[in-house]
mmCIF file of C-alpha atoms in Angstrom:
data_model
loop_
_atom_site.group_PDB
_atom_site.id
_atom_site.type_symbol
_atom_site.label_atom_id
_atom_site.label_comp_id
_atom_site.label_asym_id
_atom_site.label_seq_id
_atom_site.Cartn_x
_atom_site.Cartn_y
_atom_site.Cartn_z
ATOM 1 C CA MET A 26 -9.405 23.854 42.408
ATOM 2 C CA ARG A 27 -5.866 22.719 41.382
ATOM 3 C CA PHE A 28 -6.638 19.318 42.829
ATOM 4 C CA LEU A 29 -9.845 19.064 40.840
ATOM 5 C CA LYS A 30 -7.928 20.087 37.572
ATOM 6 C CA GLY A 31 -5.219 17.737 38.166
ATOM 7 C CA THR A 32 -7.675 14.730 39.130
ATOM 8 C CA SER A 33 -9.749 15.436 35.821
ATOM 9 C CA GLY A 34 -6.520 15.488 33.798
ATOM 10 C CA THR A 35 -5.502 12.168 35.121
ATOM 11 C CA ILE A 36 -9.105 10.686 34.485
ATOM 12 C CA ILE A 37 -8.789 11.950 30.873
ATOM 13 C CA GLU A 38 -5.268 10.420 30.545
ATOM 14 C CA LEU A 39 -6.468 7.138 31.769
ATOM 15 C CA LEU A 40 -9.451 7.131 29.586
ATOM 16 C CA ILE A 41 -7.463 7.777 26.536
ATOM 17 C CA LYS A 42 -4.977 4.843 27.641
ATOM 18 C CA VAL A 43 -7.751 2.602 28.115
ATOM 19 C CA ILE A 44 -9.468 3.550 24.710
ATOM 20 C CA ALA A 45 -6.105 2.939 22.889
ATOM 21 C CA PHE A 46 -5.568 -0.369 24.724
ATOM 22 C CA ALA A 47 -9.055 -1.450 23.668
ATOM 23 C CA THR A 48 -8.288 -0.495 20.103
ATOM 24 C CA VAL A 49 -5.179 -2.280 19.892
ATOM 25 C CA ILE A 50 -6.384 -5.660 21.466
ATOM 26 C CA PRO A 51 -8.696 -6.785 18.538
ATOM 27 C CA ILE A 52 -5.555 -6.328 16.289
ATOM 28 C CA PHE A 53 -3.486 -8.636 18.046
ATOM 29 C CA LEU A 54 -6.382 -10.944 18.553
ATOM 30 C CA ILE A 55 -6.740 -11.299 14.769
ATOM 31 C CA LEU A 56 -3.124 -11.570 14.080
ATOM 32 C CA GLY A 57 -2.592 -14.403 16.872
ATOM 33 C CA TYR A 58 -5.424 -16.203 15.382
ATOM 34 C CA ILE A 59 -4.236 -16.130 11.790
ATOM 35 C CA ILE A 60 -0.694 -16.901 13.134
ATOM 36 C CA TYR A 61 -2.269 -19.848 15.212
ATOM 37 C CA LYS A 62 -4.358 -21.206 12.485
ATOM 38 C CA GLY A 63 -1.891 -20.497 9.492
ATOM 39 C CA ILE A 64 1.478 -21.712 10.982
ATOM 40 C CA PRO A 65 0.565 -25.342 10.725
ATOM 41 C CA ALA A 66 0.058 -25.166 6.948
ATOM 42 C CA ILE A 67 3.261 -23.474 6.201
ATOM 43 C CA SER A 68 5.856 -25.804 4.637
ATOM 44 C CA TRP A 69 8.332 -25.811 2.020
ATOM 45 C CA ASP A 70 6.108 -27.575 -0.441
ATOM 46 C CA PHE A 71 3.171 -25.219 0.226
ATOM 47 C CA LEU A 72 5.489 -22.198 -0.158
ATOM 48 C CA MET A 73 7.200 -23.437 -3.353
ATOM 49 C CA ASP A 74 4.974 -25.708 -5.103
ATOM 50 C CA ILE A 75 2.240 -24.931 -7.802
ATOM 51 C CA PRO A 76 -1.512 -25.534 -6.875
ATOM 52 C CA LYS A 77 -2.705 -29.052 -7.610
ATOM 53 C CA ARG A 78 -5.869 -31.120 -7.790
ATOM 54 C CA GLY A 79 -8.143 -28.199 -8.302
ATOM 55 C CA MET A 80 -6.116 -25.914 -5.803
ATOM 56 C CA ARG A 81 -6.976 -28.276 -3.014
ATOM 57 C CA ALA A 82 -3.314 -29.451 -2.900
ATOM 58 C CA GLY A 83 -0.079 -28.242 -3.656
ATOM 59 C CA GLY A 84 1.334 -24.874 -3.045
ATOM 60 C CA ILE A 85 0.927 -21.016 -3.766
ATOM 61 C CA PHE A 86 4.206 -20.185 -5.114
ATOM 62 C CA PRO A 87 2.690 -18.596 -8.284
ATOM 63 C CA ALA A 88 0.606 -16.432 -6.147
ATOM 64 C CA ILE A 89 3.373 -15.383 -4.070
ATOM 65 C CA ILE A 90 5.504 -14.200 -6.952
ATOM 66 C CA GLY A 91 2.542 -12.649 -8.613
ATOM 67 C CA THR A 92 1.863 -10.516 -5.560
ATOM 68 C CA ILE A 93 5.462 -9.378 -5.336
ATOM 69 C CA TYR A 94 5.529 -8.551 -8.991
ATOM 70 C CA LEU A 95 2.246 -6.308 -8.594
ATOM 71 C CA VAL A 96 3.774 -4.534 -5.559
ATOM 72 C CA ILE A 97 7.033 -3.896 -7.196
ATOM 73 C CA GLY A 98 5.151 -2.458 -10.385
ATOM 74 C CA THR A 99 2.782 -0.321 -8.195
ATOM 75 C CA ILE A 100 5.834 1.095 -6.268
ATOM 76 C CA ALA A 101 7.602 1.987 -9.495
ATOM 77 C CA ILE A 102 4.624 3.696 -10.891
ATOM 78 C CA SER A 103 2.880 5.331 -7.877
ATOM 79 C CA VAL A 104 5.834 6.513 -5.747
ATOM 80 C CA PRO A 105 7.750 8.692 -8.388
ATOM 81 C CA LEU A 106 4.635 10.218 -9.733
ATOM 82 C CA GLY A 107 3.032 10.880 -6.449
ATOM 83 C CA ILE A 108 6.064 12.430 -4.901
ATOM 84 C CA PHE A 109 6.575 14.744 -7.852
ATOM 85 C CA THR A 110 3.132 15.679 -8.176
ATOM 86 C CA GLY A 111 2.956 16.526 -4.607
ATOM 87 C CA ILE A 112 6.233 18.607 -4.984
ATOM 88 C CA TYR A 113 4.778 20.458 -8.048
ATOM 89 C CA LEU A 114 1.512 21.160 -6.024
ATOM 90 C CA VAL A 115 3.590 22.630 -3.011
ATOM 91 C CA GLU A 116 6.795 24.195 -4.600
ATOM 92 C CA TYR A 117 5.655 25.389 -8.085
ATOM 93 C CA ALA A 118 1.835 25.643 -8.500
ATOM 94 C CA LYS A 119 0.344 29.042 -7.700
ATOM 95 C CA ASP A 120 -2.385 29.110 -4.971
ATOM 96 C CA ASN A 121 -5.325 29.856 -6.771
ATOM 97 C CA LEU A 122 -8.869 28.379 -7.258
ATOM 98 C CA LEU A 123 -7.757 25.715 -9.960
ATOM 99 C CA THR A 124 -5.044 24.452 -7.507
ATOM 100 C CA ARG A 125 -7.504 24.278 -4.671
ATOM 101 C CA ILE A 126 -9.931 22.260 -6.797
ATOM 102 C CA ILE A 127 -7.183 19.821 -7.834
ATOM 103 C CA ASN A 128 -6.063 19.384 -4.145
ATOM 104 C CA LEU A 129 -9.712 18.646 -3.150
ATOM 105 C CA THR A 130 -10.302 16.318 -6.053
ATOM 106 C CA ILE A 131 -7.276 14.512 -4.886
ATOM 107 C CA ILE A 132 -8.336 14.040 -1.400
ATOM 108 C CA ASN A 133 -11.938 12.831 -2.611
ATOM 109 C CA LEU A 134 -10.080 10.221 -4.760
ATOM 110 C CA ALA A 135 -8.561 8.614 -1.812
ATOM 111 C CA GLY A 136 -12.029 7.764 -0.580
ATOM 112 C CA ILE A 137 -13.336 5.870 -3.841
ATOM 113 C CA PRO A 138 -13.776 2.338 -3.531
ATOM 114 C CA SER A 139 -11.245 0.013 -4.893
ATOM 115 C CA ILE A 140 -13.859 -1.785 -7.266
ATOM 116 C CA ILE A 141 -14.289 1.680 -9.233
ATOM 117 C CA TYR A 142 -10.350 1.626 -9.728
ATOM 118 C CA GLY A 143 -10.808 -1.808 -11.049
ATOM 119 C CA LEU A 144 -13.393 -1.126 -13.501
ATOM 120 C CA PHE A 145 -11.648 2.126 -14.552
ATOM 121 C CA GLY A 146 -8.370 0.044 -15.129
ATOM 122 C CA MET A 147 -10.209 -2.481 -17.026
ATOM 123 C CA ALA A 148 -11.903 0.040 -19.308
ATOM 124 C CA LEU A 149 -8.544 2.107 -19.792
ATOM 125 C CA PHE A 150 -5.577 -0.338 -19.773
ATOM 126 C CA VAL A 151 -7.226 -3.620 -20.615
ATOM 127 C CA ILE A 152 -9.598 -2.670 -23.211
ATOM 128 C CA TYR A 153 -8.793 0.845 -24.685
ATOM 129 C CA PHE A 154 -4.996 0.518 -24.493
ATOM 130 C CA LYS A 155 -5.147 -3.120 -25.403
ATOM 131 C CA LEU A 156 -2.761 -4.209 -22.600
ATOM 132 C CA GLY A 157 -5.029 -6.835 -21.870
ATOM 133 C CA VAL A 158 -5.202 -8.756 -18.571
ATOM 134 C CA SER A 159 -1.756 -8.474 -17.447
ATOM 135 C CA ILE A 160 0.694 -7.366 -14.690
ATOM 136 C CA LEU A 161 1.260 -4.170 -16.469
ATOM 137 C CA SER A 162 -2.622 -3.339 -16.472
ATOM 138 C CA GLY A 163 -2.761 -4.541 -12.671
ATOM 139 C CA SER A 164 0.238 -2.427 -11.624
ATOM 140 C CA LEU A 165 -1.102 0.653 -13.469
ATOM 141 C CA THR A 166 -4.578 0.252 -11.822
ATOM 142 C CA LEU A 167 -3.161 -0.192 -8.471
ATOM 143 C CA GLY A 168 -0.601 2.630 -8.934
ATOM 144 C CA ILE A 169 -3.536 4.954 -9.791
ATOM 145 C CA MET A 170 -5.155 3.876 -6.783
ATOM 146 C CA CYS A 171 -2.249 4.712 -4.477
ATOM 147 C CA LEU A 172 -1.520 8.053 -6.030
ATOM 148 C CA PRO A 173 -4.112 10.157 -3.891
ATOM 149 C CA VAL A 174 -2.577 9.050 -0.710
ATOM 150 C CA ILE A 175 0.996 9.595 -1.617
ATOM 151 C CA ILE A 176 0.241 12.879 -3.240
ATOM 152 C CA THR A 177 -1.599 13.846 -0.088
ATOM 153 C CA ALA A 178 1.100 12.853 2.225
ATOM 154 C CA THR A 179 3.812 14.408 0.178
ATOM 155 C CA ARG A 180 1.763 17.703 0.014
ATOM 156 C CA GLU A 181 1.222 17.731 3.858
ATOM 157 C CA ALA A 182 4.551 16.775 4.583
ATOM 158 C CA LEU A 183 6.200 19.615 2.411
ATOM 159 C CA LEU A 184 3.667 21.972 3.836
ATOM 160 C CA ALA A 185 4.935 21.287 7.470
ATOM 161 C CA ILE A 186 8.494 22.247 6.366
ATOM 162 C CA PRO A 187 9.261 25.826 7.709
ATOM 163 C CA ASN A 188 9.754 28.695 4.909
ATOM 164 C CA SER A 189 12.914 29.730 6.567
ATOM 165 C CA LEU A 190 14.714 26.477 5.363
ATOM 166 C CA ARG A 191 13.815 27.329 1.896
ATOM 167 C CA GLU A 192 15.002 31.129 2.274
ATOM 168 C CA ALA A 193 18.201 30.179 4.048
ATOM 169 C CA SER A 194 19.013 27.688 1.179
ATOM 170 C CA LEU A 195 18.203 30.364 -1.547
ATOM 171 C CA ALA A 196 20.133 32.966 0.224
ATOM 172 C CA LEU A 197 23.344 30.883 0.153
ATOM 173 C CA GLY A 198 23.031 30.573 -3.603
ATOM 174 C CA ALA A 199 21.289 27.076 -3.980
ATOM 175 C CA THR A 200 18.908 26.960 -6.981
ATOM 176 C CA LYS A 201 15.121 26.130 -6.342
ATOM 177 C CA TRP A 202 15.569 22.426 -7.365
ATOM 178 C CA GLU A 203 18.649 22.052 -5.204
ATOM 179 C CA THR A 204 16.718 23.464 -2.347
ATOM 180 C CA ILE A 205 13.968 21.102 -2.805
ATOM 181 C CA SER A 206 16.011 17.798 -3.617
ATOM 182 C CA LYS A 207 18.857 18.452 -0.931
ATOM 183 C CA ILE A 208 16.922 20.212 1.944
ATOM 184 C CA ILE A 209 13.244 19.999 1.759
ATOM 185 C CA ILE A 210 12.719 16.332 0.629
ATOM 186 C CA PRO A 211 15.123 14.852 3.116
ATOM 187 C CA ALA A 212 13.549 16.990 5.859
ATOM 188 C CA ALA A 213 10.148 15.634 4.802
ATOM 189 C CA PHE A 214 10.822 12.009 3.543
ATOM 190 C CA SER A 215 10.091 10.394 6.938
ATOM 191 C CA ASP A 216 6.355 11.790 6.700
ATOM 192 C CA ILE A 217 6.170 11.000 3.104
ATOM 193 C CA SER A 218 7.408 7.335 3.543
ATOM 194 C CA THR A 219 4.196 6.956 5.934
ATOM 195 C CA GLY A 220 1.789 7.665 3.079
ATOM 196 C CA ILE A 221 3.771 5.334 0.725
ATOM 197 C CA ILE A 222 3.634 2.557 3.229
ATOM 198 C CA LEU A 223 -0.030 2.895 3.831
ATOM 199 C CA SER A 224 -0.799 2.947 0.314
ATOM 200 C CA ILE A 225 1.504 -0.014 -0.862
ATOM 201 C CA SER A 226 0.102 -2.098 2.255
ATOM 202 C CA ARG A 227 -3.474 -1.441 0.935
ATOM 203 C CA ALA A 228 -2.302 -2.292 -2.786
ATOM 204 C CA ALA A 229 -0.873 -5.680 -1.571
ATOM 205 C CA GLY A 230 -4.053 -6.798 -0.106
ATOM 206 C CA GLU A 231 -6.624 -5.617 -2.614
ATOM 207 C CA THR A 232 -8.765 -7.969 -4.636
ATOM 208 C CA ALA A 233 -11.044 -5.833 -6.780
ATOM 209 C CA PRO A 234 -8.539 -4.088 -8.763
ATOM 210 C CA ILE A 235 -6.672 -6.937 -10.084
ATOM 211 C CA LEU A 236 -9.757 -8.788 -10.277
ATOM 212 C CA PHE A 237 -10.394 -7.109 -13.764
ATOM 213 C CA THR A 238 -6.929 -6.136 -14.937
ATOM 214 C CA ALA A 239 -4.343 -8.817 -13.647
ATOM 215 C CA ALA A 240 -5.395 -11.855 -11.877
ATOM 216 C CA ALA A 241 -5.994 -15.473 -13.157
ATOM 217 C CA PHE A 242 -8.016 -18.064 -11.479
ATOM 218 C CA TYR A 243 -5.237 -20.600 -11.988
ATOM 219 C CA LEU A 244 -2.010 -20.560 -13.692
ATOM 220 C CA PRO A 245 0.404 -23.708 -13.090
ATOM 221 C CA PHE A 246 3.427 -21.521 -14.249
ATOM 222 C CA LEU A 247 5.111 -18.092 -13.588
ATOM 223 C CA PRO A 248 4.488 -15.121 -15.756
ATOM 224 C CA THR A 249 7.447 -14.183 -18.061
ATOM 225 C CA SER A 250 6.855 -10.751 -18.996
ATOM 226 C CA ILE A 251 4.719 -7.988 -17.755
ATOM 227 C CA PHE A 252 2.144 -8.670 -20.302
ATOM 228 C CA ASP A 253 1.067 -11.969 -18.919
ATOM 229 C CA GLN A 254 -1.497 -12.812 -16.417
ATOM 230 C CA THR A 255 -0.599 -13.651 -12.913
ATOM 231 C CA MET A 256 -1.936 -15.363 -9.922
ATOM 232 C CA ALA A 257 -1.867 -13.117 -6.703
ATOM 233 C CA LEU A 258 -2.531 -13.896 -3.044
ATOM 234 C CA PRO A 259 -5.573 -11.644 -2.483
ATOM 235 C CA TYR A 260 -7.515 -12.998 -5.344
ATOM 236 C CA HIS A 261 -6.213 -16.717 -4.684
ATOM 237 C CA LEU A 262 -7.497 -16.357 -1.184
ATOM 238 C CA TYR A 263 -11.096 -15.048 -2.481
ATOM 239 C CA VAL A 264 -11.060 -18.006 -4.808
ATOM 240 C CA ILE A 265 -10.318 -20.882 -2.487
ATOM 241 C CA SER A 266 -12.445 -19.369 0.191
ATOM 242 C CA THR A 267 -15.602 -18.970 -1.937
ATOM 243 C CA GLN A 268 -15.168 -20.700 -5.297
ATOM 244 C CA VAL A 269 -13.587 -24.115 -4.427
ATOM 245 C CA PRO A 270 -15.793 -26.625 -2.502
ATOM 246 C CA ASN A 271 -14.197 -28.728 0.164
ATOM 247 C CA MET A 272 -11.092 -26.736 0.321
ATOM 248 C CA PRO A 273 -8.942 -27.753 3.180
ATOM 249 C CA PRO A 274 -9.182 -24.905 5.962
ATOM 250 C CA ASN A 275 -5.366 -25.289 6.288
ATOM 251 C CA ASN A 276 -4.775 -23.964 2.841
ATOM 252 C CA ILE A 277 -7.087 -20.915 3.575
ATOM 253 C CA TYR A 278 -5.454 -19.957 6.584
ATOM 254 C CA GLY A 279 -1.975 -20.650 5.306
ATOM 255 C CA THR A 280 -2.654 -18.416 2.308
ATOM 256 C CA LEU A 281 -3.946 -15.778 4.652
ATOM 257 C CA PHE A 282 -0.863 -16.046 6.870
ATOM 258 C CA VAL A 283 1.473 -15.615 3.808
ATOM 259 C CA LEU A 284 -0.445 -12.468 2.549
ATOM 260 C CA VAL A 285 -0.511 -10.820 6.060
ATOM 261 C CA PHE A 286 3.293 -11.895 6.487
ATOM 262 C CA ILE A 287 4.353 -10.171 2.979
ATOM 263 C CA THR A 288 2.136 -7.086 3.866
ATOM 264 C CA VAL A 289 3.795 -6.771 7.321
ATOM 265 C CA GLY A 290 7.124 -7.324 5.625
ATOM 266 C CA PHE A 291 6.669 -4.352 3.389
ATOM 267 C CA ASN A 292 5.554 -2.220 6.223
ATOM 268 C CA LEU A 293 8.669 -3.115 8.188
ATOM 269 C CA ILE A 294 10.892 -2.256 5.249
ATOM 270 C CA GLY A 295 9.164 1.035 4.796
ATOM 271 C CA ALA A 296 9.456 1.678 8.503
ATOM 272 C CA TYR A 297 13.219 0.987 8.452
ATOM 273 C CA ILE A 298 13.783 3.380 5.480
ATOM 274 C CA ARG A 299 11.545 6.104 7.339
ATOM 275 C CA ASN A 300 13.558 5.675 10.474
ATOM 276 C CA LYS A 301 16.827 5.805 8.513
ATOM 277 C CA PHE A 302 15.912 9.062 7.222
ATOM 278 C CA GLN A 303 14.622 10.498 10.368
ATOM 279 C CA LYS A 304 18.209 9.753 11.947
ATOM 280 C CA GLN A 305 19.826 11.502 8.955
ATOM 281 C CA SER A 306 17.847 14.506 9.052
#
């Protein structure tokens, strides 16, 4: 019987490894294909020049800068608001019917299609608040889209911290906010940062929300304020792939490679910060 149990356990473990390996293979194949097709298009002119000849020549520098602006704006809006909302729901709000409805609503908001957020952002920020199609409108829209994931990640990370840590800190004379800011948040931040990384990575590659709120079809110059329109890599990739005839394939794959590179770069920065907090805690 022990032999049979050991054999079945080995088979299950092997099956799990095979499934995990089969899941990872397509990801590496896709990344490898993007690198193989995209690297030949990468050059100094392609990265630092503006689009020319109907975007069939030149570079993608305005789209790169616009994407970075939108991501930075999204981080500035969604991360503080999402973390503080999660803190309030766990540490300050009472566990009642209203709080449970709010938590359920936040979880459901994470599954709403991004096109809905784009239409909402256009109606609220572009039209109602008269911010126009701008970096600010796009960042606010992407920030709202990221909030459910960040709030949920913060809430789950805080709930995983044992109450004994809170009680010990309060017993030593610390205030509630000192306990939260100096004990609870550092202990939970590695898990919180996972939600931040996932949401910001999604925002960096989204097209639908910025289609209505921030992105321009073509701009031969860089934005000078948060109230200006901007080019962005996801929308630029959509445009040159579907709207521009006779587009050289190298431009498409080169743009795709840069977008993936920027997204992976933000992921690596987030992972570095998460690992640093894990070591400190």
